[in-house]
Amino acid sequence: MGVRIHVLGAGSILPRAGYGCAGYALVLDGSDDITLLDCGPGSIRNLAAAGLRVENVKRIVFSHYHLDHCLDLFALIFARRNPTVKFAHLSVYGPVGLRRLIEDTPKGLGHYAVDSDIEWNEIEMDARGFGRFRAAGMRFTGAANGHCGEAVSWRIEGPGGGAEKGSTPDWCLAYSGDTGDNPVVARIAKKADLFLCECSFAEEEAQPNHLTPLQAGRLAATAGARKLVLTHFYPSLRPEDAAARAADVFDGPIETARDGSTHLPDELPAE
Ligand SMILES: [Zn+2]
Ligand SMILES: [Zn+2]
């Protein structure tokens, strides 16, 4: 079973046409169900432009709770109050901090930010910094990456594998979330068919808690990822320049995300 990623937001919190706050819709072939990887401001609105229906959002998986990655959770909760649309049951997953987000936000936003029909799953990382869950036949493995206290990168293995030891999933994706240059990200993206990796600033503007194009490319090369998709561009970084720098250190195909772009795992070579 194949999978595709629709980019809902390929930028940062700073306004830039075509590059909204972080949000990605993961859709399995033959299914209308949507799994959102992060859900920053504008993600819900951009579902329509991607040809996706808001009522089909079945789960959200957060990488962390910086506002450019999570605020549209409450836009979705408010949308779900609309009596004319029949919404799917919604499950939300994220690292520690999710419960506080859910419980404390309504103190400011009021009952509009409450949805008692949503299932919350706060995923704790173990002593080694890894946490796991399964949903819709997919296996999610998170790794604490140090971008901020709770931040994790996610590895997502598709249906068709993982249940028995040694079995092979149909595909494997990795999503860096926001991260610094941390080797655990290469581990989480090991041999991923598609590695969706943040690439915030050019080398000359490098920040400790974000990646530059060269850092993203090196992580992809270390991981042995089959395809690199660069995203989370701040306004000063031109995506085409980022791809060119990353290509200095990563030999595989590189794509750049933009709001509305779609990305598929790299095809396995014919036997
Ligand atoms: Zn962040
Ligand atoms: Zn961010």
PDB file of C-alpha atoms and ligand atoms in Angstrom:
ATOM      1  CA  MET A   1       0.000   0.000   0.000  1.00  0.00           C
ATOM      2  CA  GLY A   2       1.453   3.338  -1.050  1.00  0.00           C
ATOM      3  CA  VAL A   3       1.363   6.686   0.645  1.00  0.00           C
ATOM      4  CA  ARG A   4       1.631  10.337  -0.284  1.00  0.00           C
ATOM      5  CA  ILE A   5       2.334  13.513   1.619  1.00  0.00           C
ATOM      6  CA  HIS A   6       0.436  16.707   0.868  1.00  0.00           C
ATOM      7  CA  VAL A   7       2.241  19.780   2.139  1.00  0.00           C
ATOM      8  CA  LEU A   8      -0.102  22.168   3.940  1.00  0.00           C
ATOM      9  CA  GLY A   9       2.641  24.466   5.180  1.00  0.00           C
ATOM     10  CA  ALA A  10       6.288  24.455   4.081  1.00  0.00           C
ATOM     11  CA  GLY A  11       7.406  27.597   5.863  1.00  0.00           C
ATOM     12  CA  SER A  12       7.706  29.108   9.306  1.00  0.00           C
ATOM     13  CA  ILE A  13       5.740  31.520  11.472  1.00  0.00           C
ATOM     14  CA  LEU A  14       7.134  34.455   9.458  1.00  0.00           C
ATOM     15  CA  PRO A  15       4.772  35.337   6.604  1.00  0.00           C
ATOM     16  CA  ARG A  16       5.901  34.249   3.143  1.00  0.00           C
ATOM     17  CA  ALA A  17       3.622  33.639   0.170  1.00  0.00           C
ATOM     18  CA  GLY A  18       3.390  29.928  -0.595  1.00  0.00           C
ATOM     19  CA  TYR A  19       5.110  28.842   2.616  1.00  0.00           C
ATOM     20  CA  GLY A  20       2.757  28.624   5.579  1.00  0.00           C
ATOM     21  CA  CYS A  21       3.285  27.218   9.059  1.00  0.00           C
ATOM     22  CA  ALA A  22       4.165  23.540   9.455  1.00  0.00           C
ATOM     23  CA  GLY A  23       1.509  21.016   8.466  1.00  0.00           C
ATOM     24  CA  TYR A  24       1.570  17.830   6.374  1.00  0.00           C
ATOM     25  CA  ALA A  25      -1.266  15.475   5.412  1.00  0.00           C
ATOM     26  CA  LEU A  26      -0.328  11.825   5.069  1.00  0.00           C
ATOM     27  CA  VAL A  27      -2.796   9.813   2.985  1.00  0.00           C
ATOM     28  CA  LEU A  28      -2.634   6.077   2.266  1.00  0.00           C
ATOM     29  CA  ASP A  29      -3.493   4.878  -1.237  1.00  0.00           C
ATOM     30  CA  GLY A  30      -7.117   3.861  -1.549  1.00  0.00           C
ATOM     31  CA  SER A  31      -8.145   5.689   1.599  1.00  0.00           C
ATOM     32  CA  ASP A  32      -9.635   9.097   2.334  1.00  0.00           C
ATOM     33  CA  ASP A  33      -8.372   9.054   5.917  1.00  0.00           C
ATOM     34  CA  ILE A  34      -5.937  11.844   6.736  1.00  0.00           C
ATOM     35  CA  THR A  35      -3.136  11.757   9.273  1.00  0.00           C
ATOM     36  CA  LEU A  36      -1.754  15.213   9.952  1.00  0.00           C
ATOM     37  CA  LEU A  37       1.886  15.572  10.891  1.00  0.00           C
ATOM     38  CA  ASP A  38       1.758  18.832  12.827  1.00  0.00           C
ATOM     39  CA  CYS A  39      -1.000  21.320  12.345  1.00  0.00           C
ATOM     40  CA  GLY A  40       0.266  24.897  12.394  1.00  0.00           C
ATOM     41  CA  PRO A  41      -1.845  27.964  11.615  1.00  0.00           C
ATOM     42  CA  GLY A  42      -3.330  27.717   8.115  1.00  0.00           C
ATOM     43  CA  SER A  43      -3.036  23.926   7.867  1.00  0.00           C
ATOM     44  CA  ILE A  44      -6.773  23.359   8.175  1.00  0.00           C
ATOM     45  CA  ARG A  45      -7.578  26.058   5.613  1.00  0.00           C
ATOM     46  CA  ASN A  46      -5.022  24.591   3.203  1.00  0.00           C
ATOM     47  CA  LEU A  47      -6.647  21.134   3.257  1.00  0.00           C
ATOM     48  CA  ALA A  48      -9.201  22.391   0.739  1.00  0.00           C
ATOM     49  CA  ALA A  49      -6.539  23.624  -1.689  1.00  0.00           C
ATOM     50  CA  ALA A  50      -4.946  20.173  -1.473  1.00  0.00           C
ATOM     51  CA  GLY A  51      -8.267  18.567  -2.424  1.00  0.00           C
ATOM     52  CA  LEU A  52      -8.659  17.056   1.041  1.00  0.00           C
ATOM     53  CA  ARG A  53     -11.739  17.155   3.250  1.00  0.00           C
ATOM     54  CA  VAL A  54     -11.461  18.398   6.805  1.00  0.00           C
ATOM     55  CA  GLU A  55     -13.959  15.820   8.074  1.00  0.00           C
ATOM     56  CA  ASN A  56     -11.556  13.047   7.022  1.00  0.00           C
ATOM     57  CA  VAL A  57      -8.814  14.129   9.432  1.00  0.00           C
ATOM     58  CA  LYS A  58      -8.624  11.059  11.651  1.00  0.00           C
ATOM     59  CA  ARG A  59      -5.482  11.698  13.566  1.00  0.00           C
ATOM     60  CA  ILE A  60      -2.879  14.347  14.304  1.00  0.00           C
ATOM     61  CA  VAL A  61       0.689  13.535  15.300  1.00  0.00           C
ATOM     62  CA  PHE A  62       2.611  16.424  16.821  1.00  0.00           C
ATOM     63  CA  SER A  63       6.374  16.827  16.812  1.00  0.00           C
ATOM     64  CA  HIS A  64       6.307  19.601  19.440  1.00  0.00           C
ATOM     65  CA  TYR A  65       4.146  22.466  20.590  1.00  0.00           C
ATOM     66  CA  HIS A  66       5.743  25.574  19.179  1.00  0.00           C
ATOM     67  CA  LEU A  67       2.793  27.537  17.884  1.00  0.00           C
ATOM     68  CA  ASP A  68       3.774  27.260  14.205  1.00  0.00           C
ATOM     69  CA  HIS A  69       3.236  23.492  14.555  1.00  0.00           C
ATOM     70  CA  CYS A  70       0.121  23.144  16.703  1.00  0.00           C
ATOM     71  CA  LEU A  71      -2.254  26.115  16.747  1.00  0.00           C
ATOM     72  CA  ASP A  72      -4.685  24.758  14.141  1.00  0.00           C
ATOM     73  CA  LEU A  73      -5.600  21.933  16.493  1.00  0.00           C
ATOM     74  CA  PHE A  74      -7.987  24.484  17.934  1.00  0.00           C
ATOM     75  CA  ALA A  75      -9.135  25.650  14.506  1.00  0.00           C
ATOM     76  CA  LEU A  76     -10.028  22.015  13.836  1.00  0.00           C
ATOM     77  CA  ILE A  77     -11.796  21.646  17.174  1.00  0.00           C
ATOM     78  CA  PHE A  78     -13.855  24.718  16.345  1.00  0.00           C
ATOM     79  CA  ALA A  79     -14.574  23.464  12.796  1.00  0.00           C
ATOM     80  CA  ARG A  80     -15.773  20.165  14.253  1.00  0.00           C
ATOM     81  CA  ARG A  81     -18.616  22.017  15.974  1.00  0.00           C
ATOM     82  CA  ASN A  82     -20.260  22.615  12.600  1.00  0.00           C
ATOM     83  CA  PRO A  83     -23.476  20.572  12.667  1.00  0.00           C
ATOM     84  CA  THR A  84     -23.729  20.273   8.870  1.00  0.00           C
ATOM     85  CA  VAL A  85     -20.545  18.210   8.479  1.00  0.00           C
ATOM     86  CA  LYS A  86     -20.093  14.666   9.781  1.00  0.00           C
ATOM     87  CA  PHE A  87     -16.603  14.407  11.195  1.00  0.00           C
ATOM     88  CA  ALA A  88     -14.494  11.284  11.656  1.00  0.00           C
ATOM     89  CA  HIS A  89     -13.457  10.273  15.128  1.00  0.00           C
ATOM     90  CA  LEU A  90     -10.219  12.114  15.897  1.00  0.00           C
ATOM     91  CA  SER A  91      -7.180  10.813  17.758  1.00  0.00           C
ATOM     92  CA  VAL A  92      -4.315  13.098  18.698  1.00  0.00           C
ATOM     93  CA  TYR A  93      -0.795  11.933  19.502  1.00  0.00           C
ATOM     94  CA  GLY A  94       2.204  13.885  20.666  1.00  0.00           C
ATOM     95  CA  PRO A  95       5.074  13.987  23.109  1.00  0.00           C
ATOM     96  CA  VAL A  96       4.699  15.071  26.708  1.00  0.00           C
ATOM     97  CA  GLY A  97       2.988  18.439  26.862  1.00  0.00           C
ATOM     98  CA  LEU A  98      -0.082  17.388  24.880  1.00  0.00           C
ATOM     99  CA  ARG A  99      -2.252  16.976  27.950  1.00  0.00           C
ATOM    100  CA  ARG A 100      -1.235  20.394  29.242  1.00  0.00           C
ATOM    101  CA  LEU A 101      -2.017  21.929  25.830  1.00  0.00           C
ATOM    102  CA  ILE A 102      -5.452  20.313  25.813  1.00  0.00           C
ATOM    103  CA  GLU A 103      -6.304  21.104  29.407  1.00  0.00           C
ATOM    104  CA  ASP A 104      -4.903  24.599  29.737  1.00  0.00           C
ATOM    105  CA  THR A 105      -5.760  26.193  26.368  1.00  0.00           C
ATOM    106  CA  PRO A 106      -9.527  26.312  27.038  1.00  0.00           C
ATOM    107  CA  LYS A 107      -8.751  28.432  30.100  1.00  0.00           C
ATOM    108  CA  GLY A 108      -7.854  31.178  27.646  1.00  0.00           C
ATOM    109  CA  LEU A 109      -9.918  30.374  24.556  1.00  0.00           C
ATOM    110  CA  GLY A 110     -13.011  29.164  26.377  1.00  0.00           C
ATOM    111  CA  HIS A 111     -15.252  26.221  25.617  1.00  0.00           C
ATOM    112  CA  TYR A 112     -14.756  26.716  21.875  1.00  0.00           C
ATOM    113  CA  ALA A 113     -11.391  24.990  22.340  1.00  0.00           C
ATOM    114  CA  VAL A 114     -12.918  21.896  23.950  1.00  0.00           C
ATOM    115  CA  ASP A 115     -13.917  18.728  22.110  1.00  0.00           C
ATOM    116  CA  SER A 116     -14.811  15.873  24.427  1.00  0.00           C
ATOM    117  CA  ASP A 117     -15.045  13.485  21.451  1.00  0.00           C
ATOM    118  CA  ILE A 118     -11.302  13.543  20.792  1.00  0.00           C
ATOM    119  CA  GLU A 119      -8.959  10.842  22.044  1.00  0.00           C
ATOM    120  CA  TRP A 120      -5.673  12.203  23.439  1.00  0.00           C
ATOM    121  CA  ASN A 121      -2.515  10.125  23.531  1.00  0.00           C
ATOM    122  CA  GLU A 122       0.516  11.613  25.186  1.00  0.00           C
ATOM    123  CA  ILE A 123       3.518   9.530  24.087  1.00  0.00           C
ATOM    124  CA  GLU A 124       6.251   9.367  26.693  1.00  0.00           C
ATOM    125  CA  MET A 125       9.807   8.823  25.569  1.00  0.00           C
ATOM    126  CA  ASP A 126      11.692   6.077  27.397  1.00  0.00           C
ATOM    127  CA  ALA A 127      14.992   6.516  29.215  1.00  0.00           C
ATOM    128  CA  ARG A 128      16.832   6.339  25.870  1.00  0.00           C
ATOM    129  CA  GLY A 129      14.631   9.042  24.377  1.00  0.00           C
ATOM    130  CA  PHE A 130      12.386   6.886  22.171  1.00  0.00           C
ATOM    131  CA  GLY A 131       8.614   6.420  22.212  1.00  0.00           C
ATOM    132  CA  ARG A 132       6.273   4.316  20.077  1.00  0.00           C
ATOM    133  CA  PHE A 133       2.652   3.828  19.121  1.00  0.00           C
ATOM    134  CA  ARG A 134       0.603   2.220  16.365  1.00  0.00           C
ATOM    135  CA  ALA A 135      -2.325   3.680  14.453  1.00  0.00           C
ATOM    136  CA  ALA A 136      -4.181   2.569  11.316  1.00  0.00           C
ATOM    137  CA  GLY A 137      -1.656  -0.193  10.759  1.00  0.00           C
ATOM    138  CA  MET A 138       1.225   2.279  10.813  1.00  0.00           C
ATOM    139  CA  ARG A 139       4.012   2.107  13.350  1.00  0.00           C
ATOM    140  CA  PHE A 140       5.302   5.422  14.725  1.00  0.00           C
ATOM    141  CA  THR A 141       8.636   5.732  16.493  1.00  0.00           C
ATOM    142  CA  GLY A 142       9.578   9.049  18.042  1.00  0.00           C
ATOM    143  CA  ALA A 143      13.011  10.203  19.144  1.00  0.00           C
ATOM    144  CA  ALA A 144      13.704  13.185  21.378  1.00  0.00           C
ATOM    145  CA  ASN A 145      15.837  15.571  19.328  1.00  0.00           C
ATOM    146  CA  GLY A 146      16.515  18.476  21.681  1.00  0.00           C
ATOM    147  CA  HIS A 147      15.019  21.271  19.510  1.00  0.00           C
ATOM    148  CA  CYS A 148      13.027  22.159  22.627  1.00  0.00           C
ATOM    149  CA  GLY A 149      12.169  20.201  25.753  1.00  0.00           C
ATOM    150  CA  GLU A 150       9.484  17.996  24.251  1.00  0.00           C
ATOM    151  CA  ALA A 151      10.444  17.933  20.563  1.00  0.00           C
ATOM    152  CA  VAL A 152      10.623  14.621  18.727  1.00  0.00           C
ATOM    153  CA  SER A 153      11.351  13.432  15.199  1.00  0.00           C
ATOM    154  CA  TRP A 154       9.074  10.677  13.914  1.00  0.00           C
ATOM    155  CA  ARG A 155       9.706   7.522  11.899  1.00  0.00           C
ATOM    156  CA  ILE A 156       6.556   6.122  10.299  1.00  0.00           C
ATOM    157  CA  GLU A 157       6.471   2.593   8.938  1.00  0.00           C
ATOM    158  CA  GLY A 158       3.577   1.703   6.695  1.00  0.00           C
ATOM    159  CA  PRO A 159       1.171  -1.183   6.931  1.00  0.00           C
ATOM    160  CA  GLY A 160       2.478  -4.535   5.839  1.00  0.00           C
ATOM    161  CA  GLY A 161       5.338  -4.817   8.256  1.00  0.00           C
ATOM    162  CA  GLY A 162       6.600  -4.338  11.706  1.00  0.00           C
ATOM    163  CA  ALA A 163       4.121  -6.622  13.431  1.00  0.00           C
ATOM    164  CA  GLU A 164       6.440  -9.609  13.291  1.00  0.00           C
ATOM    165  CA  LYS A 165      10.095  -9.205  13.974  1.00  0.00           C
ATOM    166  CA  GLY A 166      12.034  -8.882  10.750  1.00  0.00           C
ATOM    167  CA  SER A 167       9.023  -8.218   8.526  1.00  0.00           C
ATOM    168  CA  THR A 168       9.325  -5.392   6.040  1.00  0.00           C
ATOM    169  CA  PRO A 169       6.905  -2.461   5.958  1.00  0.00           C
ATOM    170  CA  ASP A 170       5.483  -1.295   2.621  1.00  0.00           C
ATOM    171  CA  TRP A 171       7.273   1.994   3.086  1.00  0.00           C
ATOM    172  CA  CYS A 172       9.068   4.046   5.662  1.00  0.00           C
ATOM    173  CA  LEU A 173       8.873   7.802   6.111  1.00  0.00           C
ATOM    174  CA  ALA A 174      10.719  10.057   8.508  1.00  0.00           C
ATOM    175  CA  TYR A 175       9.764  13.543   9.641  1.00  0.00           C
ATOM    176  CA  SER A 176      12.376  15.600  11.431  1.00  0.00           C
ATOM    177  CA  GLY A 177       9.922  18.064  12.971  1.00  0.00           C
ATOM    178  CA  ASP A 178      12.101  20.947  14.125  1.00  0.00           C
ATOM    179  CA  THR A 179      15.518  19.843  15.252  1.00  0.00           C
ATOM    180  CA  GLY A 180      19.097  20.828  15.701  1.00  0.00           C
ATOM    181  CA  ASP A 181      21.908  18.893  14.078  1.00  0.00           C
ATOM    182  CA  ASN A 182      21.349  15.756  16.156  1.00  0.00           C
ATOM    183  CA  PRO A 183      22.571  12.309  15.017  1.00  0.00           C
ATOM    184  CA  VAL A 184      19.426  10.716  16.436  1.00  0.00           C
ATOM    185  CA  VAL A 185      17.557  12.246  13.483  1.00  0.00           C
ATOM    186  CA  ALA A 186      19.700  10.222  11.065  1.00  0.00           C
ATOM    187  CA  ARG A 187      18.907   7.168  13.138  1.00  0.00           C
ATOM    188  CA  ILE A 188      15.168   7.804  12.962  1.00  0.00           C
ATOM    189  CA  ALA A 189      15.458   8.321   9.179  1.00  0.00           C
ATOM    190  CA  LYS A 190      17.588   5.233   8.557  1.00  0.00           C
ATOM    191  CA  LYS A 191      16.954   3.988   5.003  1.00  0.00           C
ATOM    192  CA  ALA A 192      13.680   5.945   4.890  1.00  0.00           C
ATOM    193  CA  ASP A 193      11.975   5.952   1.483  1.00  0.00           C
ATOM    194  CA  LEU A 194      11.184   9.620   2.070  1.00  0.00           C
ATOM    195  CA  PHE A 195      12.810  11.879   4.634  1.00  0.00           C
ATOM    196  CA  LEU A 196      10.858  15.078   5.220  1.00  0.00           C
ATOM    197  CA  CYS A 197      13.427  17.298   6.841  1.00  0.00           C
ATOM    198  CA  GLU A 198      13.356  20.825   8.131  1.00  0.00           C
ATOM    199  CA  CYS A 199      15.768  23.246   6.542  1.00  0.00           C
ATOM    200  CA  SER A 200      15.220  26.602   8.154  1.00  0.00           C
ATOM    201  CA  PHE A 201      18.244  28.822   7.564  1.00  0.00           C
ATOM    202  CA  ALA A 202      21.141  29.185   5.137  1.00  0.00           C
ATOM    203  CA  GLU A 203      24.616  28.278   6.375  1.00  0.00           C
ATOM    204  CA  GLU A 204      25.495  31.916   7.064  1.00  0.00           C
ATOM    205  CA  GLU A 205      22.429  32.302   9.320  1.00  0.00           C
ATOM    206  CA  ALA A 206      22.738  28.920  11.071  1.00  0.00           C
ATOM    207  CA  GLN A 207      20.887  28.542  14.374  1.00  0.00           C
ATOM    208  CA  PRO A 208      21.589  25.858  16.979  1.00  0.00           C
ATOM    209  CA  ASN A 209      17.996  24.629  17.140  1.00  0.00           C
ATOM    210  CA  HIS A 210      17.331  24.390  13.414  1.00  0.00           C
ATOM    211  CA  LEU A 211      19.018  22.877  10.377  1.00  0.00           C
ATOM    212  CA  THR A 212      20.829  24.409   7.444  1.00  0.00           C
ATOM    213  CA  PRO A 213      20.724  22.787   3.981  1.00  0.00           C
ATOM    214  CA  LEU A 214      24.128  21.154   4.480  1.00  0.00           C
ATOM    215  CA  GLN A 215      23.122  19.761   7.859  1.00  0.00           C
ATOM    216  CA  ALA A 216      19.872  18.387   6.439  1.00  0.00           C
ATOM    217  CA  GLY A 217      21.752  16.849   3.510  1.00  0.00           C
ATOM    218  CA  ARG A 218      24.350  15.262   5.790  1.00  0.00           C
ATOM    219  CA  LEU A 219      21.667  13.768   8.025  1.00  0.00           C
ATOM    220  CA  ALA A 220      19.948  12.314   4.956  1.00  0.00           C
ATOM    221  CA  ALA A 221      23.266  10.902   3.691  1.00  0.00           C
ATOM    222  CA  THR A 222      24.137   9.400   7.072  1.00  0.00           C
ATOM    223  CA  ALA A 223      20.668   7.888   7.271  1.00  0.00           C
ATOM    224  CA  GLY A 224      20.938   6.405   3.783  1.00  0.00           C
ATOM    225  CA  ALA A 225      17.541   7.944   3.006  1.00  0.00           C
ATOM    226  CA  ARG A 226      16.246   7.236  -0.510  1.00  0.00           C
ATOM    227  CA  LYS A 227      14.743  10.674  -1.034  1.00  0.00           C
ATOM    228  CA  LEU A 228      15.068  13.986   0.799  1.00  0.00           C
ATOM    229  CA  VAL A 229      12.235  16.504   0.918  1.00  0.00           C
ATOM    230  CA  LEU A 230      13.323  19.861   2.340  1.00  0.00           C
ATOM    231  CA  THR A 231      10.781  22.019   4.176  1.00  0.00           C
ATOM    232  CA  HIS A 232      10.211  24.629   6.939  1.00  0.00           C
ATOM    233  CA  PHE A 233      11.961  27.379   4.998  1.00  0.00           C
ATOM    234  CA  TYR A 234      12.352  30.745   6.724  1.00  0.00           C
ATOM    235  CA  PRO A 235      11.853  33.703   4.346  1.00  0.00           C
ATOM    236  CA  SER A 236      15.567  34.384   3.842  1.00  0.00           C
ATOM    237  CA  LEU A 237      16.275  30.911   2.457  1.00  0.00           C
ATOM    238  CA  ARG A 238      15.455  30.223  -1.194  1.00  0.00           C
ATOM    239  CA  PRO A 239      14.332  26.600  -1.543  1.00  0.00           C
ATOM    240  CA  GLU A 240      16.241  26.119  -4.789  1.00  0.00           C
ATOM    241  CA  ASP A 241      19.446  27.319  -3.109  1.00  0.00           C
ATOM    242  CA  ALA A 242      18.780  24.971  -0.186  1.00  0.00           C
ATOM    243  CA  ALA A 243      18.371  22.013  -2.533  1.00  0.00           C
ATOM    244  CA  ALA A 244      21.602  22.890  -4.355  1.00  0.00           C
ATOM    245  CA  ARG A 245      23.591  23.031  -1.096  1.00  0.00           C
ATOM    246  CA  ALA A 246      22.072  19.804   0.234  1.00  0.00           C
ATOM    247  CA  ALA A 247      22.982  18.123  -3.069  1.00  0.00           C
ATOM    248  CA  ASP A 248      26.658  18.811  -2.305  1.00  0.00           C
ATOM    249  CA  VAL A 249      26.468  16.152   0.409  1.00  0.00           C
ATOM    250  CA  PHE A 250      23.438  13.988  -0.453  1.00  0.00           C
ATOM    251  CA  ASP A 251      23.462  11.955  -3.675  1.00  0.00           C
ATOM    252  CA  GLY A 252      19.797  10.928  -3.784  1.00  0.00           C
ATOM    253  CA  PRO A 253      16.826  12.828  -5.175  1.00  0.00           C
ATOM    254  CA  ILE A 254      15.977  16.077  -3.397  1.00  0.00           C
ATOM    255  CA  GLU A 255      12.602  17.779  -3.571  1.00  0.00           C
ATOM    256  CA  THR A 256      11.558  21.074  -2.015  1.00  0.00           C
ATOM    257  CA  ALA A 257       8.225  21.439  -0.303  1.00  0.00           C
ATOM    258  CA  ARG A 258       5.822  24.278  -0.970  1.00  0.00           C
ATOM    259  CA  ASP A 259       2.259  24.731   0.203  1.00  0.00           C
ATOM    260  CA  GLY A 260       0.189  22.368  -1.948  1.00  0.00           C
ATOM    261  CA  SER A 261       3.073  20.214  -3.166  1.00  0.00           C
ATOM    262  CA  THR A 262       2.738  16.425  -3.032  1.00  0.00           C
ATOM    263  CA  HIS A 263       5.562  14.002  -2.350  1.00  0.00           C
ATOM    264  CA  LEU A 264       5.792  10.239  -2.779  1.00  0.00           C
ATOM    265  CA  PRO A 265       8.333   7.798  -1.376  1.00  0.00           C
ATOM    266  CA  ASP A 266      11.109   6.991  -3.771  1.00  0.00           C
ATOM    267  CA  GLU A 267      10.253   3.961  -5.875  1.00  0.00           C
ATOM    268  CA  LEU A 268      12.086   0.779  -5.049  1.00  0.00           C
ATOM    269  CA  PRO A 269      14.218  -0.370  -7.993  1.00  0.00           C
ATOM    270  CA  ALA A 270      12.751  -3.243 -10.000  1.00  0.00           C
ATOM    271  CA  GLU A 271      14.070  -6.648  -8.931  1.00  0.00           C
TER     272      GLU A 271
HETATM  273 ZN    ZN B   1       9.938  24.616  16.826  1.00  0.00          ZN
HETATM  274 ZN    ZN B   2       8.829  25.311  13.482  1.00  0.00          ZN
END
